[in-house]
mmCIF file of C-alpha atoms in Angstrom:
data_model
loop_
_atom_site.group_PDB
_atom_site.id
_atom_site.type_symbol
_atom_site.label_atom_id
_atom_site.label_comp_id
_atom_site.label_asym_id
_atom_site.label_seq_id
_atom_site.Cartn_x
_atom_site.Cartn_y
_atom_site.Cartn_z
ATOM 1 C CA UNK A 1 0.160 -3.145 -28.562
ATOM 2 C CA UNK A 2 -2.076 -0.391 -28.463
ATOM 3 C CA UNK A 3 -3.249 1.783 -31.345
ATOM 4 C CA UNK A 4 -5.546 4.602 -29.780
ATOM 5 C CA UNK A 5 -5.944 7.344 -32.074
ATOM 6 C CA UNK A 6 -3.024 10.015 -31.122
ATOM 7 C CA UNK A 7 -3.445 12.443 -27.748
ATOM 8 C CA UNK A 8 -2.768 15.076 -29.758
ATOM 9 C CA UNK A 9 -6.829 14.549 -31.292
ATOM 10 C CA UNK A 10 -8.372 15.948 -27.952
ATOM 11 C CA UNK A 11 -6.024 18.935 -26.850
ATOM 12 C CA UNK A 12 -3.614 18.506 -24.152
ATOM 13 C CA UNK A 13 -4.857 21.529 -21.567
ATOM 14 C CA UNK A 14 -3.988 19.965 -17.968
ATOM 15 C CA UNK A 15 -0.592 20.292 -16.406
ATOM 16 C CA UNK A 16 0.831 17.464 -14.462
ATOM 17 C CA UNK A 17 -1.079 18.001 -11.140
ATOM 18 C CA UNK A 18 -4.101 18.486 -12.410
ATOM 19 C CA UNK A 19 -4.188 15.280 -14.294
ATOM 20 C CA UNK A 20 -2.614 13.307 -11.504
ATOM 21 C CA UNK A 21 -5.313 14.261 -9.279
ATOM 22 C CA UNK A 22 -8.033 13.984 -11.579
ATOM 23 C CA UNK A 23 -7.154 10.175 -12.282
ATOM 24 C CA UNK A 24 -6.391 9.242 -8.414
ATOM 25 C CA UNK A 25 -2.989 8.736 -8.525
ATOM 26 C CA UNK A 26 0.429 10.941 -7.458
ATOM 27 C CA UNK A 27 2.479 12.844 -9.947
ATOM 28 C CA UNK A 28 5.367 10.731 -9.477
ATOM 29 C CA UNK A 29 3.413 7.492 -10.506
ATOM 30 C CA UNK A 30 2.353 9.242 -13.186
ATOM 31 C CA UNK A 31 5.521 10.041 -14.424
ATOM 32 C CA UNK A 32 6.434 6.418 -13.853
ATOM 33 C CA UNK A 33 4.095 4.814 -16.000
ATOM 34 C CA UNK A 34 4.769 7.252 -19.038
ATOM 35 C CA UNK A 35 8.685 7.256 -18.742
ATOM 36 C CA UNK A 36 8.733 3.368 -17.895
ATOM 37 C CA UNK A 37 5.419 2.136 -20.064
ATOM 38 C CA UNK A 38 4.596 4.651 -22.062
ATOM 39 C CA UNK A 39 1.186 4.736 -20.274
ATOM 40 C CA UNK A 40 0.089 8.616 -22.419
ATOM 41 C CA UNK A 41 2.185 10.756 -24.374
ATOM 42 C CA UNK A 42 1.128 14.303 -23.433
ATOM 43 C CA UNK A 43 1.668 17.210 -25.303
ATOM 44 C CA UNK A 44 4.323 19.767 -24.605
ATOM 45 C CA UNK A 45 3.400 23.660 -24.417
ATOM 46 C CA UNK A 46 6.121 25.985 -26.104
ATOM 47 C CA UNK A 47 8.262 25.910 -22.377
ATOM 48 C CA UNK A 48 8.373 22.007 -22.474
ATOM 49 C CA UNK A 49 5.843 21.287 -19.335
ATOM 50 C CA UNK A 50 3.648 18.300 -20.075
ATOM 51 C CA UNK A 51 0.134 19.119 -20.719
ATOM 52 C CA UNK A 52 -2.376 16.445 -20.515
ATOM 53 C CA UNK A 53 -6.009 15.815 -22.294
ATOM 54 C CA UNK A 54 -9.099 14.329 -21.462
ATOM 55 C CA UNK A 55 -8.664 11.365 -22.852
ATOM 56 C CA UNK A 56 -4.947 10.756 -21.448
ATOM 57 C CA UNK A 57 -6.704 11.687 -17.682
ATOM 58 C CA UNK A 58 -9.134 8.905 -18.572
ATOM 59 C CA UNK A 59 -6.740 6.432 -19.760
ATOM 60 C CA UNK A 60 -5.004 7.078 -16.694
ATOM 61 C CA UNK A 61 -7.850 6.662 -14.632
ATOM 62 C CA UNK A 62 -8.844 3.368 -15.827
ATOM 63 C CA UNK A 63 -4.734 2.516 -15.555
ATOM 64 C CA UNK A 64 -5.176 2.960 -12.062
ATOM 65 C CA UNK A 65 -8.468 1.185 -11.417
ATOM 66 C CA UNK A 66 -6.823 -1.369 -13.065
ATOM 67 C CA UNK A 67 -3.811 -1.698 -10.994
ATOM 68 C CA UNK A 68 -5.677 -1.361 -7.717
ATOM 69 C CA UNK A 69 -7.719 -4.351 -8.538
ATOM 70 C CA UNK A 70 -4.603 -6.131 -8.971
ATOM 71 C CA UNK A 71 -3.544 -6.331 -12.289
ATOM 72 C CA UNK A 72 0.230 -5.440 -13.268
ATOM 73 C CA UNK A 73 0.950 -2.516 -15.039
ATOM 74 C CA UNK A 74 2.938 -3.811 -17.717
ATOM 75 C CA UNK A 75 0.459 -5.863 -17.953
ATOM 76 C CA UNK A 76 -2.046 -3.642 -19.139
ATOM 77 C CA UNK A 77 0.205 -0.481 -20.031
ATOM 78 C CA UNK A 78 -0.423 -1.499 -23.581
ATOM 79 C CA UNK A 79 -3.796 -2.399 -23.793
ATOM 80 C CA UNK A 80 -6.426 0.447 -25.580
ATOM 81 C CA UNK A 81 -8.891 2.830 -23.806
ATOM 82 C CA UNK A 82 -11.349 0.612 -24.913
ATOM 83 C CA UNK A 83 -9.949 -2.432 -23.651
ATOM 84 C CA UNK A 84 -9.196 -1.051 -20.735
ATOM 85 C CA UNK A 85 -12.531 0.039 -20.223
ATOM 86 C CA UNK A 86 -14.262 -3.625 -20.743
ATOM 87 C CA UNK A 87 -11.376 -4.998 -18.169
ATOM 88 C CA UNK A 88 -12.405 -2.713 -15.361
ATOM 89 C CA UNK A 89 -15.847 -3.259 -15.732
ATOM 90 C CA UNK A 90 -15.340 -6.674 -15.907
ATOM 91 C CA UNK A 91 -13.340 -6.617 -12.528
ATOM 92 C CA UNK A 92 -15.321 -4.789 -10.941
ATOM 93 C CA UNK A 93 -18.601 -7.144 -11.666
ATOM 94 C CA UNK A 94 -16.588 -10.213 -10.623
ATOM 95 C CA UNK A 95 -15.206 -8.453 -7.097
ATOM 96 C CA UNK A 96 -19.205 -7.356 -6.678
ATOM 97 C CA UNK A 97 -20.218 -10.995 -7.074
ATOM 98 C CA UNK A 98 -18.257 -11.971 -4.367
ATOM 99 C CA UNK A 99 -19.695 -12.037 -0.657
ATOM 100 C CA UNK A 100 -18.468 -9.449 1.016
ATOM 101 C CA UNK A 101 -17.503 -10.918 4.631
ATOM 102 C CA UNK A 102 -15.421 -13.732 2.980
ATOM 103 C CA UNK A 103 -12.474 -13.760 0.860
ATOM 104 C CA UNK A 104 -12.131 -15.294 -2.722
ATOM 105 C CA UNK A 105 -12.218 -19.665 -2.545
ATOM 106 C CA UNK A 106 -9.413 -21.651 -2.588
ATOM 107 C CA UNK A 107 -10.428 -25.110 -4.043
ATOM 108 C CA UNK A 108 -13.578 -24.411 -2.940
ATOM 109 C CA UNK A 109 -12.878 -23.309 0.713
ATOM 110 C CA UNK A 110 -12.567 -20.119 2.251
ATOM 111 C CA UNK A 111 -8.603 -19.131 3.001
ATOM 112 C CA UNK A 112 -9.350 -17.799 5.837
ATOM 113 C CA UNK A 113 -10.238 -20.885 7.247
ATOM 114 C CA UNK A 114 -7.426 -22.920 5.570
ATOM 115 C CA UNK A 115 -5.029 -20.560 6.991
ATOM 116 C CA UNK A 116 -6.572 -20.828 10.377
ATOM 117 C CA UNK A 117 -6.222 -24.636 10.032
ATOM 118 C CA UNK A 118 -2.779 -24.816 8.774
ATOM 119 C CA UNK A 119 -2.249 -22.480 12.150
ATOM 120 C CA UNK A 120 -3.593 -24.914 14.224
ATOM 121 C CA UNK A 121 -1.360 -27.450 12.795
ATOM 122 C CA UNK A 122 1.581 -25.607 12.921
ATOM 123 C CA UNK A 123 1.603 -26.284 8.939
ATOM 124 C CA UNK A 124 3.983 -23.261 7.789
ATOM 125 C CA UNK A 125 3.995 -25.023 4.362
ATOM 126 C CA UNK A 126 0.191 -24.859 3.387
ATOM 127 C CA UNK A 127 -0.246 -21.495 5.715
ATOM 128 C CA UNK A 128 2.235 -20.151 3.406
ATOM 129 C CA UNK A 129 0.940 -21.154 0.311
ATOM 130 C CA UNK A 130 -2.475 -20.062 1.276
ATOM 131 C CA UNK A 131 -0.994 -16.396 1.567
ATOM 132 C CA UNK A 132 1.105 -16.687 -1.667
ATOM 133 C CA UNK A 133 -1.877 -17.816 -3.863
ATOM 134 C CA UNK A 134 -4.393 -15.175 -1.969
ATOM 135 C CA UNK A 135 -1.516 -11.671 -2.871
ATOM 136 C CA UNK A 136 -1.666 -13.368 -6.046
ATOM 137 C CA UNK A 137 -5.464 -13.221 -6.983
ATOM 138 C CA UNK A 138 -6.721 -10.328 -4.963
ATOM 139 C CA UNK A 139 -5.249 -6.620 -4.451
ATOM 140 C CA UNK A 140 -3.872 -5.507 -1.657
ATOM 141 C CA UNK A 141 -6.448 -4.173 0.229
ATOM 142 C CA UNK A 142 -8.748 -7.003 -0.457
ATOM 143 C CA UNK A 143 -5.903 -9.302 0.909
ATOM 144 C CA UNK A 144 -5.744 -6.914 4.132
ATOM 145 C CA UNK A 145 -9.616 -6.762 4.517
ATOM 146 C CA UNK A 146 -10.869 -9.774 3.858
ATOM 147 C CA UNK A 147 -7.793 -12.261 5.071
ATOM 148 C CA UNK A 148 -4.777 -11.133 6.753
ATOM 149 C CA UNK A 149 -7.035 -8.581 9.467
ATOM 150 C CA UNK A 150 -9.787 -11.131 9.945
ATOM 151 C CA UNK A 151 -7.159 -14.119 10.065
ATOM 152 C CA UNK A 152 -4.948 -12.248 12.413
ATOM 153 C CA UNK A 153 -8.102 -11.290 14.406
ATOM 154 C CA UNK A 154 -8.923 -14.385 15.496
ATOM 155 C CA UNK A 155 -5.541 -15.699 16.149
ATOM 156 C CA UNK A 156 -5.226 -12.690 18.551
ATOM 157 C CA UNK A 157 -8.789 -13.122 20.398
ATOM 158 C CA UNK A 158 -8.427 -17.078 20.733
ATOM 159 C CA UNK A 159 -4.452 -16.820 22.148
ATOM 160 C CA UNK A 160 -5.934 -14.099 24.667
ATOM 161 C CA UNK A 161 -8.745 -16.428 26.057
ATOM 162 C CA UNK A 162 -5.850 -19.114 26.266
ATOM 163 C CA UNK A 163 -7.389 -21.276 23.172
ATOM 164 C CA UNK A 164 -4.275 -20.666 21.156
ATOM 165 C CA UNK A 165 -0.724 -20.733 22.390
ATOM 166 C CA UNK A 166 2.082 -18.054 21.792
ATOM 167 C CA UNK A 167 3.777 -20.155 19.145
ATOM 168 C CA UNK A 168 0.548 -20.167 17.215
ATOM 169 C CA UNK A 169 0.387 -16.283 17.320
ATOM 170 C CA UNK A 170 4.128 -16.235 16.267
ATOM 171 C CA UNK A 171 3.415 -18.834 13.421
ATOM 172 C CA UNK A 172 0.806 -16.852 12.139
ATOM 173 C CA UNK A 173 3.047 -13.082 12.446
ATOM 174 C CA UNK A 174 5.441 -14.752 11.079
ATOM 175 C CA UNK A 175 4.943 -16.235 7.847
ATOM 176 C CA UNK A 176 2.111 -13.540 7.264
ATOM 177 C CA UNK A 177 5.633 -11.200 7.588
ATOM 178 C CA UNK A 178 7.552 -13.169 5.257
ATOM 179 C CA UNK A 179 4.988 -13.122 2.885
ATOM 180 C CA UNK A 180 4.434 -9.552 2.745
ATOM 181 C CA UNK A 181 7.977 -9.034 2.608
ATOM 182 C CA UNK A 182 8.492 -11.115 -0.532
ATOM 183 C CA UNK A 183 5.943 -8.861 -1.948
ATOM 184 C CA UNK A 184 7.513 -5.393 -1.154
ATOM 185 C CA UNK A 185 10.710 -6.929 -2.646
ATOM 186 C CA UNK A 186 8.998 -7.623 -6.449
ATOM 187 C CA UNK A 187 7.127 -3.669 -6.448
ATOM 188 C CA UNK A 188 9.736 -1.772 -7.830
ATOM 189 C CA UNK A 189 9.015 2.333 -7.640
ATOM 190 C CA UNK A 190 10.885 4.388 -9.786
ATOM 191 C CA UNK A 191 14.650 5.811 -8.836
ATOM 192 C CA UNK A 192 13.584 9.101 -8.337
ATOM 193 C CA UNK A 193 9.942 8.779 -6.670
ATOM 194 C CA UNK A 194 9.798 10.204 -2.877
ATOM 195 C CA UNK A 195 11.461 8.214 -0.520
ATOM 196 C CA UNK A 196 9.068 7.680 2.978
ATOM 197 C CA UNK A 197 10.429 6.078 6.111
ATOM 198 C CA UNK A 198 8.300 3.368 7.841
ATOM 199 C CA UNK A 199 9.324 1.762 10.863
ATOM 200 C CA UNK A 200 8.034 1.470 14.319
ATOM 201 C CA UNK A 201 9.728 2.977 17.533
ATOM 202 C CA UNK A 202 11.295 1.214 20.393
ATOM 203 C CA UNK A 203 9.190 -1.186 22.633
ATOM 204 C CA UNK A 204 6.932 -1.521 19.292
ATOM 205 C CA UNK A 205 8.137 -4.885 18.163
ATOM 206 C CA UNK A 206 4.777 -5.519 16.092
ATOM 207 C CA UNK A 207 6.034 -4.969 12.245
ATOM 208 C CA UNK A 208 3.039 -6.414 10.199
ATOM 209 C CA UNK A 209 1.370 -2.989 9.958
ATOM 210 C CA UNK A 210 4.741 -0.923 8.868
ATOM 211 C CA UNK A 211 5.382 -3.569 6.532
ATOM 212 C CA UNK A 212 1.581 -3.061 4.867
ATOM 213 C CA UNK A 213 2.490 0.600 4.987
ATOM 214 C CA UNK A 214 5.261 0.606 2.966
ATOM 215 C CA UNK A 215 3.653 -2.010 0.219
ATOM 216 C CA UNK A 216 0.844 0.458 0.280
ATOM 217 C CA UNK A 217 2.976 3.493 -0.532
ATOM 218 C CA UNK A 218 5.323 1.332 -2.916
ATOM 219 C CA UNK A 219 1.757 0.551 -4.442
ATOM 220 C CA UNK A 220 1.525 4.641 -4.776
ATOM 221 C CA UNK A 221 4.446 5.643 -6.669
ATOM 222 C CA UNK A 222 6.557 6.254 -3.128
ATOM 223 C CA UNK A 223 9.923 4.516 -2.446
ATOM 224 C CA UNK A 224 9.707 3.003 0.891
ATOM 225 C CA UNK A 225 12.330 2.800 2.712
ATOM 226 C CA UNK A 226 11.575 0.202 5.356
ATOM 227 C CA UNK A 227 13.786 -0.119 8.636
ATOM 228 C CA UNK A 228 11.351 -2.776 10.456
ATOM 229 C CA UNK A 229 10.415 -2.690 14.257
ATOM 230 C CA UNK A 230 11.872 -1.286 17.509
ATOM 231 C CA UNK A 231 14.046 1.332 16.603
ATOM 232 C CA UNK A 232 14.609 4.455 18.777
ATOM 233 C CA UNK A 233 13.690 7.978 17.397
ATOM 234 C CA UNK A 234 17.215 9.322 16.769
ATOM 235 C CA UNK A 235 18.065 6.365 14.626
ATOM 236 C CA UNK A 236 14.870 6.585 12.165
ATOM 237 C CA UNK A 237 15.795 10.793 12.183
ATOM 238 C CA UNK A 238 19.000 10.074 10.979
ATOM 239 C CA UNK A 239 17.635 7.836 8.073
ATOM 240 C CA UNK A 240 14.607 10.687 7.141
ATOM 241 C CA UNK A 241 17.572 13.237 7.566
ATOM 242 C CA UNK A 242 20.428 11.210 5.657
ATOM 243 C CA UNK A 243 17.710 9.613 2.572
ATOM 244 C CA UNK A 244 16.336 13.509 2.117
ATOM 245 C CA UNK A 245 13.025 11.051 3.135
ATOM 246 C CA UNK A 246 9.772 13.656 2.147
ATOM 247 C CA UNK A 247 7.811 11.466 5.180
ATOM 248 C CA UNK A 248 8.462 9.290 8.022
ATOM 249 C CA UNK A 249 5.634 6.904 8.759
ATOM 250 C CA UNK A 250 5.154 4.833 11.745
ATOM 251 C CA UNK A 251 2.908 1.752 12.677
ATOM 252 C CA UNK A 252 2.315 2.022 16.421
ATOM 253 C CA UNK A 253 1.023 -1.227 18.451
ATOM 254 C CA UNK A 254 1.565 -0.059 22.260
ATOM 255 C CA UNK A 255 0.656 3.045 24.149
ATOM 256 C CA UNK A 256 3.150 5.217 25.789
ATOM 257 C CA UNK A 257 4.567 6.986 22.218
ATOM 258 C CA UNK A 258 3.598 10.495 22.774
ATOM 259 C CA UNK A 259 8.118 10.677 24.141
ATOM 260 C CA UNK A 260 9.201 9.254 21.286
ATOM 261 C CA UNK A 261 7.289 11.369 18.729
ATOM 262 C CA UNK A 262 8.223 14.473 21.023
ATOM 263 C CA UNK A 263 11.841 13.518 20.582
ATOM 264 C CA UNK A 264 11.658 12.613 16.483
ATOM 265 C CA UNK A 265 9.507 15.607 15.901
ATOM 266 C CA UNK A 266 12.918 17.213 17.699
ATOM 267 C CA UNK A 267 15.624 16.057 14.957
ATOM 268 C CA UNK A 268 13.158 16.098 11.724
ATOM 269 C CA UNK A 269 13.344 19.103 9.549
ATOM 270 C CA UNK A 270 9.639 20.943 10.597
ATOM 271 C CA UNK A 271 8.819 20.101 6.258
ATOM 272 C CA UNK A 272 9.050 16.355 7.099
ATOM 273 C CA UNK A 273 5.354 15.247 8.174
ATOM 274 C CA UNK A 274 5.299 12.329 10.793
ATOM 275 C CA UNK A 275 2.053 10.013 9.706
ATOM 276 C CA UNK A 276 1.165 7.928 12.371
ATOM 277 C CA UNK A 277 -1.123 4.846 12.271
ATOM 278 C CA UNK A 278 -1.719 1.212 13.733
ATOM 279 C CA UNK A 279 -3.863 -0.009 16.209
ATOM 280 C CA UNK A 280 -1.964 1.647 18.849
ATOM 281 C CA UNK A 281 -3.090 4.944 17.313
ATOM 282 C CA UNK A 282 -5.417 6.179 19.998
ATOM 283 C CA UNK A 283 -3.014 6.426 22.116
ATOM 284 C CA UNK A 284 -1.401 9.745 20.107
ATOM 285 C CA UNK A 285 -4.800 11.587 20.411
ATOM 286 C CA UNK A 286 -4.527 15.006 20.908
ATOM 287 C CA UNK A 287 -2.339 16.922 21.756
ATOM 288 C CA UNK A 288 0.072 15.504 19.600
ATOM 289 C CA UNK A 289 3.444 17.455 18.039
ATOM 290 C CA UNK A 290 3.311 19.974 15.237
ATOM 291 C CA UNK A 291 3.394 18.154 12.394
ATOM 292 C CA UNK A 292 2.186 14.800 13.326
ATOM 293 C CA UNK A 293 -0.320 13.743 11.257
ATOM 294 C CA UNK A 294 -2.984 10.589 12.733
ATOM 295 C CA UNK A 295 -4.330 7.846 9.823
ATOM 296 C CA UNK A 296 -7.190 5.838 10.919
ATOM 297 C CA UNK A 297 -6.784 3.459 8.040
ATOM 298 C CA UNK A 298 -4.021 2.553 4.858
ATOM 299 C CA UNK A 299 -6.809 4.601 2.965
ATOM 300 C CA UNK A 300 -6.097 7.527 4.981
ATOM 301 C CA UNK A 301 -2.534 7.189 4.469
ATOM 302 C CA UNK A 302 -2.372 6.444 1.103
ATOM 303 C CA UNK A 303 -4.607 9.874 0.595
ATOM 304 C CA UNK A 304 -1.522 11.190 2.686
ATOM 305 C CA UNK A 305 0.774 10.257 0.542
ATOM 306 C CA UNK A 306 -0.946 11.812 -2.160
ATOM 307 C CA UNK A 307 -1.366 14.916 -0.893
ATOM 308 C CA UNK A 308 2.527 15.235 -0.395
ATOM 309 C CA UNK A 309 3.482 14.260 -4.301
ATOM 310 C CA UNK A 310 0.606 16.840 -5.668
#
């Protein structure tokens, strides 16, 4: 457990939004990790809001830097400043020692190539297993970067010059999806965090980047709610309408979606952003509806997200 010397040493001057900003992360995660971990305990001003020092902003900081390099939070919710501290600079000498095209060895061999292997073979056990152990050691976006785009990359450039065959492609989409989705199933946001749809609209039957948008705001405090691929506009309204959603995000593969953003930009309330990404996202370029907002990247819509729990 830890034993850092109480909050109440520095004062407690920042409310809420302040400090959630300051440390990187939305005010709903932040109310997470004290209610759930007790992360800080921040003073309370005579009219009961939370008010926030230095040091908790810090602690929370290094909380988060902690978490995005993928450590647990209750696995480090009760670890001190200090230790904190040493962790993250440990974590982030080890991810600088690594090469930065390749992704982390797996018995001395790079997964990406494994994976592609296992592909080859049509060897769903060991292509799985490569994915499971890789979400285990690396965060997210290292597991995005430096396997599953790469990996999914090639498997897409060799089936278009005829070198792979469909069923390789679906091989690879496929357990990659399964293995994302077993991950979305163990993050657990908290009851009340903001609920964001992600799905993709009809004709777009590619789900791999709506499923990495909803880890990546499940990752942020959000509570996806995740309706999967090929849906038409007036059904994923009447989820954002019926959840009381705050968002609806969509991953778009194919061209040809400026109707279908027309017609859900129709039968969302005009507070309920539309954030659109994907590699089909060029296709939106302007003019787009009011209120449709185009990501170039998970960063971009993770920063989104943030923007819409400060």
């Amino acid at each position: 457990m830890r034993n850092d010397p109480p909050t109440q040493a520095t004062p407690g001057n920042h409310p809420i939004q302040v400090a959630a900003q300051r440390a990187g992360i939305s005010v709903h995660l932040l109310r997470a990790w004290e209610r759930r971990y007790g992360a800080v305990v921040p003073e309370r001003s005579p009219t009961g809001r939370r008010l926030y020092s230095d040091a908790d902003i810090e602690r929370l900081r290094l909380l988060h830097q902690a978490v995005d390099g993928g450590r647990r939070i209750g696995d480090v919710a009760d670890l001190t400043t200090e230790q904190l501290s040493t962790m993250v600079n440990e974590d982030r000498v080890e991810r600088r020692s690594r090469p930065a095209a390749t992704a982390s060895p797996i018995d001395g061999r790079d997964p990406v190539e494994i994976a592609f292997d296992a592909i080859r073979r049509f060897d769903h056990d060991t292509l799985r297993s490569v994915f499971a152990r890789s979400l285990a050691t690396t965060s997210l976006p290292e597991f995005v970067d430096r396997i599953a785009r790469p990996l999914m990359q090639r498997v897409g450039t060799l089936w278009e010059r005829g070198e792979l065959s469909p069923s390789h492609e679906h091989l690879a989409s496929a357990t990659l999806r399964s293995a994302l989705g077993d991950l979305l199933e163990r993050v657990t946001p908290a009851r009340d965090a903001p609920a964001v749809i992600v799905a993709t609209t009809a004709g777009q039957r590619h789900e791999l980047g709506a499923l990495l948008a909803a880890l990546t705001a499940a990752l942020a405090g959000w509570r996806p709610i995740y309706l999967g691929a090929d849906l038409p506009p007036d059904d994923i309204a009447r989820a954002a309408n019926e959840s009381g959603a705050v968002a609806v995000a969509l991953s778009i593969t194919e061209p040809s979606i400026k109707p279908d953003l027309s017609r859900l930009r129709e039968r969302l309330s005009a507070e309920v952003p539309i954030l659109v990404g994907g590699q089909g996202v060029r296709s939106i370029d302007t003019p787009h509806p009011a209120g449709t907002r185009r990501l170039d990247s998970l960063a971009d819509f993770r920063s989104a997200l943030l923007a819409l729990a400060g």
